[in-house]
Amino acid sequence: MDRAWWWGVFLGCALPLLALVLWAATGDLGANPIETVVRHLGDWALRLLILTLALTPLRHLTGSSRPVRYRRMIGLWAFAYVCLHVLAYVVVDIGLHLPTLIDDLTKRPYIMVGMAGVLTLIPLAATSTKGMIKRLGGRRWQRLHQLVYAAGILGAVHYLLMVKADITEPLVYIGLLVLLYGIRVGRWVAR
Ligand code: HEM
C-alpha cells in the first residue's frame, strides 16, 4: 500500500514534466515554445513548493501522518522544477549569454527576487538527506527548513513582479502562503 502511495506521489510530481516532454515531441508548445517551457516549469516549481507547505496543516486537519511522509519527495521535486526552470531560462532562453544574465540579475527585480528564492532553496535541498538531519540535529534542521516559507514567498513575489497585466494568479499563491503561514503562527501562539 505504502509503495503504491509512493509511486502515486512520484508520478503525480513527474507528470507536468512528462507533459512538457510530450508537448515538445509533438510540437505542441505553442507560438513561443521557450516561454511555454520556462513558464510551465516555473508554475510547477511554485505549486509544488506551496504543496510542500500545505502538508503539515493537512496532517493536523485530517489526523493522518501520511501527507508529511512525502514532504521530502515533493520538496525535492519542487527544487528539481526550479533548477530546470532556471536552466531553461539561462541555457535555452538567453543561450548562456553571461552579459544578458548579469544585466537581468541587476536590472530586472523579478529575476533578482527569483534568484534569492533559489539561494534559499539550495541549503534545504543540500540538507534533505537523513544523514544531514542527524548531523544538524532535529531542532536546528527544522529551524533551517523554515526557510521554505521564504522561498515560497520569494517565488510568488517573483511571479507577481513578472506579470504585467492580470495579477490574479500570483495573488492567489501569495494568499495561500499567507494562510499557511498564519495557520503555523496560530498553532505556535496557541501552544
Ligand atoms: C524559487 C525560485 C523560482 C520560482 C518558484 C519561480 C517561479 C516562476 C513562475 C511561477 C513564473 C511565472 C510562470 C507563468 O507565467 O505562468 C516564472 C517566470 C519566470 N521566471 Fe521564475 N521562478 C524562480 C526563480 C527564477 C530564477 C532564479 C530565474 C532566472 C535566473 C527565473 C526566471 C524566470 C523567467 C525568465 C520567467 C518568465 C518570464 C517571461 O516569460 O516573461 N525564475 N517563474
PDB file of C-alpha atoms and ligand atoms in Angstrom:
ATOM      1  CA  MET A   1       0.000   0.000   0.000  1.00  0.00           C
ATOM      2  CA  ASP A   2       2.800   2.393   1.008  1.00  0.00           C
ATOM      3  CA  ARG A   3       4.640   1.549  -2.202  1.00  0.00           C
ATOM      4  CA  ALA A   4       1.530   2.360  -4.259  1.00  0.00           C
ATOM      5  CA  TRP A   5       1.254   5.745  -2.494  1.00  0.00           C
ATOM      6  CA  TRP A   6       4.955   6.422  -3.052  1.00  0.00           C
ATOM      7  CA  TRP A   7       4.621   5.750  -6.767  1.00  0.00           C
ATOM      8  CA  GLY A   8       1.384   7.718  -6.966  1.00  0.00           C
ATOM      9  CA  VAL A   9       3.008  10.805  -5.442  1.00  0.00           C
ATOM     10  CA  PHE A  10       6.187  10.346  -7.501  1.00  0.00           C
ATOM     11  CA  LEU A  11       4.275  10.065 -10.773  1.00  0.00           C
ATOM     12  CA  GLY A  12       1.986  12.939  -9.805  1.00  0.00           C
ATOM     13  CA  CYS A  13       5.050  15.167  -9.374  1.00  0.00           C
ATOM     14  CA  ALA A  14       6.668  13.876 -12.582  1.00  0.00           C
ATOM     15  CA  LEU A  15       3.517  14.340 -14.670  1.00  0.00           C
ATOM     16  CA  PRO A  16       3.969  18.068 -15.517  1.00  0.00           C
ATOM     17  CA  LEU A  17       7.494  17.266 -16.724  1.00  0.00           C
ATOM     18  CA  LEU A  18       6.286  14.305 -18.784  1.00  0.00           C
ATOM     19  CA  ALA A  19       3.554  16.504 -20.276  1.00  0.00           C
ATOM     20  CA  LEU A  20       6.191  19.046 -21.290  1.00  0.00           C
ATOM     21  CA  VAL A  21       8.322  16.356 -22.956  1.00  0.00           C
ATOM     22  CA  LEU A  22       5.238  15.075 -24.777  1.00  0.00           C
ATOM     23  CA  TRP A  23       4.262  18.575 -25.989  1.00  0.00           C
ATOM     24  CA  ALA A  24       7.833  19.138 -27.177  1.00  0.00           C
ATOM     25  CA  ALA A  25       7.845  15.817 -29.050  1.00  0.00           C
ATOM     26  CA  THR A  26       4.514  16.529 -30.739  1.00  0.00           C
ATOM     27  CA  GLY A  27       5.307  20.189 -31.470  1.00  0.00           C
ATOM     28  CA  ASP A  28       2.545  21.381 -29.149  1.00  0.00           C
ATOM     29  CA  LEU A  29       4.456  24.047 -27.237  1.00  0.00           C
ATOM     30  CA  GLY A  30       2.541  26.908 -28.825  1.00  0.00           C
ATOM     31  CA  ALA A  31       3.697  30.029 -30.646  1.00  0.00           C
ATOM     32  CA  ASN A  32       6.531  30.749 -28.191  1.00  0.00           C
ATOM     33  CA  PRO A  33       7.952  27.355 -27.152  1.00  0.00           C
ATOM     34  CA  ILE A  34      10.763  28.721 -24.961  1.00  0.00           C
ATOM     35  CA  GLU A  35       8.381  30.935 -22.996  1.00  0.00           C
ATOM     36  CA  THR A  36       5.992  27.985 -22.596  1.00  0.00           C
ATOM     37  CA  VAL A  37       8.784  25.770 -21.225  1.00  0.00           C
ATOM     38  CA  VAL A  38      10.189  28.415 -18.818  1.00  0.00           C
ATOM     39  CA  ARG A  39       6.742  29.351 -17.535  1.00  0.00           C
ATOM     40  CA  HIS A  40       5.422  25.785 -17.202  1.00  0.00           C
ATOM     41  CA  LEU A  41       8.470  24.767 -15.157  1.00  0.00           C
ATOM     42  CA  GLY A  42       8.204  27.929 -13.007  1.00  0.00           C
ATOM     43  CA  ASP A  43       4.490  27.315 -12.405  1.00  0.00           C
ATOM     44  CA  TRP A  44       5.078  23.754 -11.196  1.00  0.00           C
ATOM     45  CA  ALA A  45       8.066  24.733  -9.083  1.00  0.00           C
ATOM     46  CA  LEU A  46       5.866  27.185  -7.199  1.00  0.00           C
ATOM     47  CA  ARG A  47       2.835  24.884  -6.973  1.00  0.00           C
ATOM     48  CA  LEU A  48       4.880  22.009  -5.543  1.00  0.00           C
ATOM     49  CA  LEU A  49       6.619  24.382  -3.127  1.00  0.00           C
ATOM     50  CA  ILE A  50       3.239  25.517  -1.821  1.00  0.00           C
ATOM     51  CA  LEU A  51       2.017  21.906  -1.674  1.00  0.00           C
ATOM     52  CA  THR A  52       5.041  21.028   0.490  1.00  0.00           C
ATOM     53  CA  LEU A  53       3.999  23.761   2.911  1.00  0.00           C
ATOM     54  CA  ALA A  54       0.396  22.570   2.971  1.00  0.00           C
ATOM     55  CA  LEU A  55       1.263  19.037   4.123  1.00  0.00           C
ATOM     56  CA  THR A  56       1.683  19.759   7.854  1.00  0.00           C
ATOM     57  CA  PRO A  57      -1.612  21.706   8.119  1.00  0.00           C
ATOM     58  CA  LEU A  58      -3.190  18.817   6.174  1.00  0.00           C
ATOM     59  CA  ARG A  59      -1.893  16.376   8.778  1.00  0.00           C
ATOM     60  CA  HIS A  60      -3.441  18.479  11.555  1.00  0.00           C
ATOM     61  CA  LEU A  61      -6.690  18.704   9.633  1.00  0.00           C
ATOM     62  CA  THR A  62      -7.012  15.010   8.733  1.00  0.00           C
ATOM     63  CA  GLY A  63      -5.159  13.471  11.692  1.00  0.00           C
ATOM     64  CA  SER A  64      -3.278  11.304   9.200  1.00  0.00           C
ATOM     65  CA  SER A  65       0.510  11.404   9.062  1.00  0.00           C
ATOM     66  CA  ARG A  66       0.544  10.110   5.505  1.00  0.00           C
ATOM     67  CA  PRO A  67       0.800  13.525   3.756  1.00  0.00           C
ATOM     68  CA  VAL A  68       4.012  14.525   5.596  1.00  0.00           C
ATOM     69  CA  ARG A  69       5.683  11.230   4.677  1.00  0.00           C
ATOM     70  CA  TYR A  70       6.007  12.513   1.123  1.00  0.00           C
ATOM     71  CA  ARG A  71       7.116  16.043   2.050  1.00  0.00           C
ATOM     72  CA  ARG A  72      10.773  15.413   1.263  1.00  0.00           C
ATOM     73  CA  MET A  73       9.973  13.869  -2.115  1.00  0.00           C
ATOM     74  CA  ILE A  74       7.625  16.696  -3.108  1.00  0.00           C
ATOM     75  CA  GLY A  75      10.117  19.296  -1.845  1.00  0.00           C
ATOM     76  CA  LEU A  76      12.885  17.753  -3.921  1.00  0.00           C
ATOM     77  CA  TRP A  77      10.629  17.678  -6.966  1.00  0.00           C
ATOM     78  CA  ALA A  78       9.892  21.386  -6.402  1.00  0.00           C
ATOM     79  CA  PHE A  79      13.641  22.022  -6.291  1.00  0.00           C
ATOM     80  CA  ALA A  80      14.131  19.977  -9.490  1.00  0.00           C
ATOM     81  CA  TYR A  81      11.472  22.098 -11.254  1.00  0.00           C
ATOM     82  CA  VAL A  82      13.165  25.289 -10.012  1.00  0.00           C
ATOM     83  CA  CYS A  83      16.537  24.071 -11.353  1.00  0.00           C
ATOM     84  CA  LEU A  84      15.026  23.098 -14.720  1.00  0.00           C
ATOM     85  CA  HIS A  85      13.166  26.440 -14.845  1.00  0.00           C
ATOM     86  CA  VAL A  86      16.391  28.395 -14.275  1.00  0.00           C
ATOM     87  CA  LEU A  87      18.333  26.142 -16.677  1.00  0.00           C
ATOM     88  CA  ALA A  88      15.692  26.587 -19.394  1.00  0.00           C
ATOM     89  CA  TYR A  89      15.992  30.348 -18.977  1.00  0.00           C
ATOM     90  CA  VAL A  90      19.799  30.518 -18.764  1.00  0.00           C
ATOM     91  CA  VAL A  91      20.620  27.893 -21.405  1.00  0.00           C
ATOM     92  CA  VAL A  92      17.715  27.902 -23.845  1.00  0.00           C
ATOM     93  CA  ASP A  93      16.246  31.386 -23.494  1.00  0.00           C
ATOM     94  CA  ILE A  94      19.355  33.567 -23.235  1.00  0.00           C
ATOM     95  CA  GLY A  95      21.760  30.976 -24.712  1.00  0.00           C
ATOM     96  CA  LEU A  96      24.232  31.087 -21.789  1.00  0.00           C
ATOM     97  CA  HIS A  97      24.961  34.718 -22.652  1.00  0.00           C
ATOM     98  CA  LEU A  98      26.653  35.934 -19.454  1.00  0.00           C
ATOM     99  CA  PRO A  99      26.266  39.713 -20.088  1.00  0.00           C
ATOM    100  CA  THR A 100      22.492  39.244 -20.564  1.00  0.00           C
ATOM    101  CA  LEU A 101      22.316  37.198 -17.373  1.00  0.00           C
ATOM    102  CA  ILE A 102      24.223  39.836 -15.387  1.00  0.00           C
ATOM    103  CA  ASP A 103      22.058  42.550 -16.921  1.00  0.00           C
ATOM    104  CA  ASP A 104      18.864  40.663 -15.984  1.00  0.00           C
ATOM    105  CA  LEU A 105      20.128  39.884 -12.493  1.00  0.00           C
ATOM    106  CA  THR A 106      20.940  43.516 -11.781  1.00  0.00           C
ATOM    107  CA  LYS A 107      18.181  45.333 -13.665  1.00  0.00           C
ATOM    108  CA  ARG A 108      15.115  43.091 -13.515  1.00  0.00           C
ATOM    109  CA  PRO A 109      13.720  42.971  -9.972  1.00  0.00           C
ATOM    110  CA  TYR A 110      11.740  39.783 -10.683  1.00  0.00           C
ATOM    111  CA  ILE A 111      14.914  37.925 -11.691  1.00  0.00           C
ATOM    112  CA  MET A 112      16.715  39.194  -8.554  1.00  0.00           C
ATOM    113  CA  VAL A 113      13.857  38.009  -6.337  1.00  0.00           C
ATOM    114  CA  GLY A 114      13.741  34.636  -8.170  1.00  0.00           C
ATOM    115  CA  MET A 115      17.457  34.202  -7.602  1.00  0.00           C
ATOM    116  CA  ALA A 116      17.035  34.943  -3.890  1.00  0.00           C
ATOM    117  CA  GLY A 117      14.386  32.176  -3.887  1.00  0.00           C
ATOM    118  CA  VAL A 118      16.821  29.721  -5.486  1.00  0.00           C
ATOM    119  CA  LEU A 119      19.530  30.657  -2.975  1.00  0.00           C
ATOM    120  CA  THR A 120      17.203  29.914  -0.055  1.00  0.00           C
ATOM    121  CA  LEU A 121      16.262  26.542  -1.544  1.00  0.00           C
ATOM    122  CA  ILE A 122      19.833  25.293  -2.055  1.00  0.00           C
ATOM    123  CA  PRO A 123      20.648  24.706   1.659  1.00  0.00           C
ATOM    124  CA  LEU A 124      17.292  22.969   2.046  1.00  0.00           C
ATOM    125  CA  ALA A 125      17.925  20.551  -0.816  1.00  0.00           C
ATOM    126  CA  ALA A 126      21.505  20.010   0.390  1.00  0.00           C
ATOM    127  CA  THR A 127      20.315  19.043   3.883  1.00  0.00           C
ATOM    128  CA  SER A 128      17.383  16.888   2.820  1.00  0.00           C
ATOM    129  CA  THR A 129      19.075  13.543   3.499  1.00  0.00           C
ATOM    130  CA  LYS A 130      18.572  11.516   6.679  1.00  0.00           C
ATOM    131  CA  GLY A 131      22.313  11.801   7.351  1.00  0.00           C
ATOM    132  CA  MET A 132      22.121  15.613   7.314  1.00  0.00           C
ATOM    133  CA  ILE A 133      19.105  15.636   9.645  1.00  0.00           C
ATOM    134  CA  LYS A 134      21.193  13.563  12.088  1.00  0.00           C
ATOM    135  CA  ARG A 135      24.256  15.755  11.698  1.00  0.00           C
ATOM    136  CA  LEU A 136      22.373  19.013  12.186  1.00  0.00           C
ATOM    137  CA  GLY A 137      20.087  17.704  14.914  1.00  0.00           C
ATOM    138  CA  GLY A 138      16.287  17.784  14.634  1.00  0.00           C
ATOM    139  CA  ARG A 139      15.742  21.276  16.056  1.00  0.00           C
ATOM    140  CA  ARG A 140      18.414  23.029  14.009  1.00  0.00           C
ATOM    141  CA  TRP A 141      17.313  21.162  10.906  1.00  0.00           C
ATOM    142  CA  GLN A 142      13.700  22.207  11.476  1.00  0.00           C
ATOM    143  CA  ARG A 143      14.697  25.821  12.035  1.00  0.00           C
ATOM    144  CA  LEU A 144      16.740  25.828   8.824  1.00  0.00           C
ATOM    145  CA  HIS A 145      13.884  24.268   6.898  1.00  0.00           C
ATOM    146  CA  GLN A 146      11.588  27.121   7.831  1.00  0.00           C
ATOM    147  CA  LEU A 147      13.427  28.894   5.016  1.00  0.00           C
ATOM    148  CA  VAL A 148      10.994  27.113   2.732  1.00  0.00           C
ATOM    149  CA  TYR A 149       8.407  29.764   3.669  1.00  0.00           C
ATOM    150  CA  ALA A 150      10.797  32.478   2.487  1.00  0.00           C
ATOM    151  CA  ALA A 151      11.434  30.533  -0.734  1.00  0.00           C
ATOM    152  CA  GLY A 152       7.682  30.234  -1.355  1.00  0.00           C
ATOM    153  CA  ILE A 153       7.103  33.955  -0.771  1.00  0.00           C
ATOM    154  CA  LEU A 154      10.092  34.902  -2.956  1.00  0.00           C
ATOM    155  CA  GLY A 155       8.834  32.575  -5.737  1.00  0.00           C
ATOM    156  CA  ALA A 156       5.339  34.088  -5.589  1.00  0.00           C
ATOM    157  CA  VAL A 157       6.641  37.702  -5.440  1.00  0.00           C
ATOM    158  CA  HIS A 158       8.947  36.872  -8.389  1.00  0.00           C
ATOM    159  CA  TYR A 159       5.814  35.858 -10.318  1.00  0.00           C
ATOM    160  CA  LEU A 160       3.897  38.957  -9.155  1.00  0.00           C
ATOM    161  CA  LEU A 161       6.707  41.261 -10.306  1.00  0.00           C
ATOM    162  CA  MET A 162       6.930  39.438 -13.626  1.00  0.00           C
ATOM    163  CA  VAL A 163       3.313  39.741 -14.727  1.00  0.00           C
ATOM    164  CA  LYS A 164       2.284  42.915 -16.436  1.00  0.00           C
ATOM    165  CA  ALA A 165      -1.487  42.621 -16.644  1.00  0.00           C
ATOM    166  CA  ASP A 166      -3.577  40.072 -14.743  1.00  0.00           C
ATOM    167  CA  ILE A 167      -2.101  39.579 -11.268  1.00  0.00           C
ATOM    168  CA  THR A 168      -4.842  37.199 -10.056  1.00  0.00           C
ATOM    169  CA  GLU A 169      -2.751  34.003 -10.138  1.00  0.00           C
ATOM    170  CA  PRO A 170       0.291  35.315  -8.242  1.00  0.00           C
ATOM    171  CA  LEU A 171      -2.062  36.913  -5.707  1.00  0.00           C
ATOM    172  CA  VAL A 172      -3.789  33.555  -5.176  1.00  0.00           C
ATOM    173  CA  TYR A 173      -0.398  31.947  -4.477  1.00  0.00           C
ATOM    174  CA  ILE A 174       0.567  34.752  -2.070  1.00  0.00           C
ATOM    175  CA  GLY A 175      -2.828  34.408  -0.333  1.00  0.00           C
ATOM    176  CA  LEU A 176      -2.302  30.650   0.080  1.00  0.00           C
ATOM    177  CA  LEU A 177       1.174  31.203   1.516  1.00  0.00           C
ATOM    178  CA  VAL A 178      -0.094  33.821   3.967  1.00  0.00           C
ATOM    179  CA  LEU A 179      -2.877  31.431   5.023  1.00  0.00           C
ATOM    180  CA  LEU A 180      -0.447  28.525   5.533  1.00  0.00           C
ATOM    181  CA  TYR A 181       1.975  30.729   7.431  1.00  0.00           C
ATOM    182  CA  GLY A 182      -0.921  32.119   9.501  1.00  0.00           C
ATOM    183  CA  ILE A 183      -2.026  28.580  10.467  1.00  0.00           C
ATOM    184  CA  ARG A 184       1.519  27.811  11.604  1.00  0.00           C
ATOM    185  CA  VAL A 185       1.842  31.011  13.629  1.00  0.00           C
ATOM    186  CA  GLY A 186      -1.664  30.458  15.094  1.00  0.00           C
ATOM    187  CA  ARG A 187      -0.703  26.973  16.330  1.00  0.00           C
ATOM    188  CA  TRP A 188       2.588  28.288  17.716  1.00  0.00           C
ATOM    189  CA  VAL A 189       0.793  31.081  19.641  1.00  0.00           C
ATOM    190  CA  ALA A 190      -1.846  28.635  20.941  1.00  0.00           C
ATOM    191  CA  ARG A 191       0.899  26.385  22.274  1.00  0.00           C
TER     192      ARG A 191
HETATM  193  C1  HEM B   1      12.156  29.823  -6.138  1.00  0.00           C
HETATM  194  C2  HEM B   1      12.546  30.132  -7.364  1.00  0.00           C
HETATM  195  C3  HEM B   1      11.625  30.415  -8.509  1.00  0.00           C
HETATM  196  C4  HEM B   1      10.293  30.117  -8.659  1.00  0.00           C
HETATM  197  C5  HEM B   1       9.364  29.388  -7.684  1.00  0.00           C
HETATM  198  C6  HEM B   1       9.896  30.634  -9.947  1.00  0.00           C
HETATM  199  C7  HEM B   1       8.615  30.586 -10.456  1.00  0.00           C
HETATM  200  C8  HEM B   1       8.182  31.249 -11.588  1.00  0.00           C
HETATM  201  C9  HEM B   1       6.819  31.411 -12.002  1.00  0.00           C
HETATM  202  C10 HEM B   1       5.619  30.862 -11.232  1.00  0.00           C
HETATM  203  C11 HEM B   1       6.804  32.097 -13.159  1.00  0.00           C
HETATM  204  C12 HEM B   1       5.576  32.546 -13.961  1.00  0.00           C
HETATM  205  C13 HEM B   1       5.054  31.455 -14.829  1.00  0.00           C
HETATM  206  C14 HEM B   1       3.839  31.900 -15.633  1.00  0.00           C
HETATM  207  O1  HEM B   1       3.825  32.999 -16.188  1.00  0.00           O
HETATM  208  O2  HEM B   1       2.869  31.105 -15.696  1.00  0.00           O
HETATM  209  C15 HEM B   1       8.173  32.385 -13.511  1.00  0.00           C
HETATM  210  C16 HEM B   1       8.577  33.043 -14.651  1.00  0.00           C
HETATM  211  C17 HEM B   1       9.882  33.252 -14.987  1.00  0.00           C
HETATM  212  N1  HEM B   1      10.983  33.022 -14.204  1.00  0.00           N
HETATM  213 FE1  HEM B   1      10.997  32.117 -12.399  1.00  0.00          FE
HETATM  214  N2  HEM B   1      10.974  31.211 -10.569  1.00  0.00           N
HETATM  215  C18 HEM B   1      12.053  31.105  -9.718  1.00  0.00           C
HETATM  216  C19 HEM B   1      13.330  31.566  -9.949  1.00  0.00           C
HETATM  217  C20 HEM B   1      13.766  32.109 -11.134  1.00  0.00           C
HETATM  218  C21 HEM B   1      15.130  32.498 -11.439  1.00  0.00           C
HETATM  219  C22 HEM B   1      16.306  32.376 -10.479  1.00  0.00           C
HETATM  220  C23 HEM B   1      15.142  32.967 -12.709  1.00  0.00           C
HETATM  221  C24 HEM B   1      16.285  33.476 -13.524  1.00  0.00           C
HETATM  222  C25 HEM B   1      17.559  33.426 -13.223  1.00  0.00           C
HETATM  223  C26 HEM B   1      13.795  32.900 -13.214  1.00  0.00           C
HETATM  224  C27 HEM B   1      13.402  33.296 -14.463  1.00  0.00           C
HETATM  225  C28 HEM B   1      12.112  33.386 -14.905  1.00  0.00           C
HETATM  226  C29 HEM B   1      11.722  33.861 -16.215  1.00  0.00           C
HETATM  227  C30 HEM B   1      12.668  34.360 -17.309  1.00  0.00           C
HETATM  228  C31 HEM B   1      10.318  33.775 -16.271  1.00  0.00           C
HETATM  229  C32 HEM B   1       9.407  34.051 -17.458  1.00  0.00           C
HETATM  230  C33 HEM B   1       9.388  35.488 -17.853  1.00  0.00           C
HETATM  231  C34 HEM B   1       8.588  35.701 -19.117  1.00  0.00           C
HETATM  232  O3  HEM B   1       8.162  34.750 -19.755  1.00  0.00           O
HETATM  233  O4  HEM B   1       8.416  36.863 -19.437  1.00  0.00           O
HETATM  234  N3  HEM B   1      12.983  32.368 -12.238  1.00  0.00           N
HETATM  235  N4  HEM B   1       8.983  31.872 -12.530  1.00  0.00           N
END
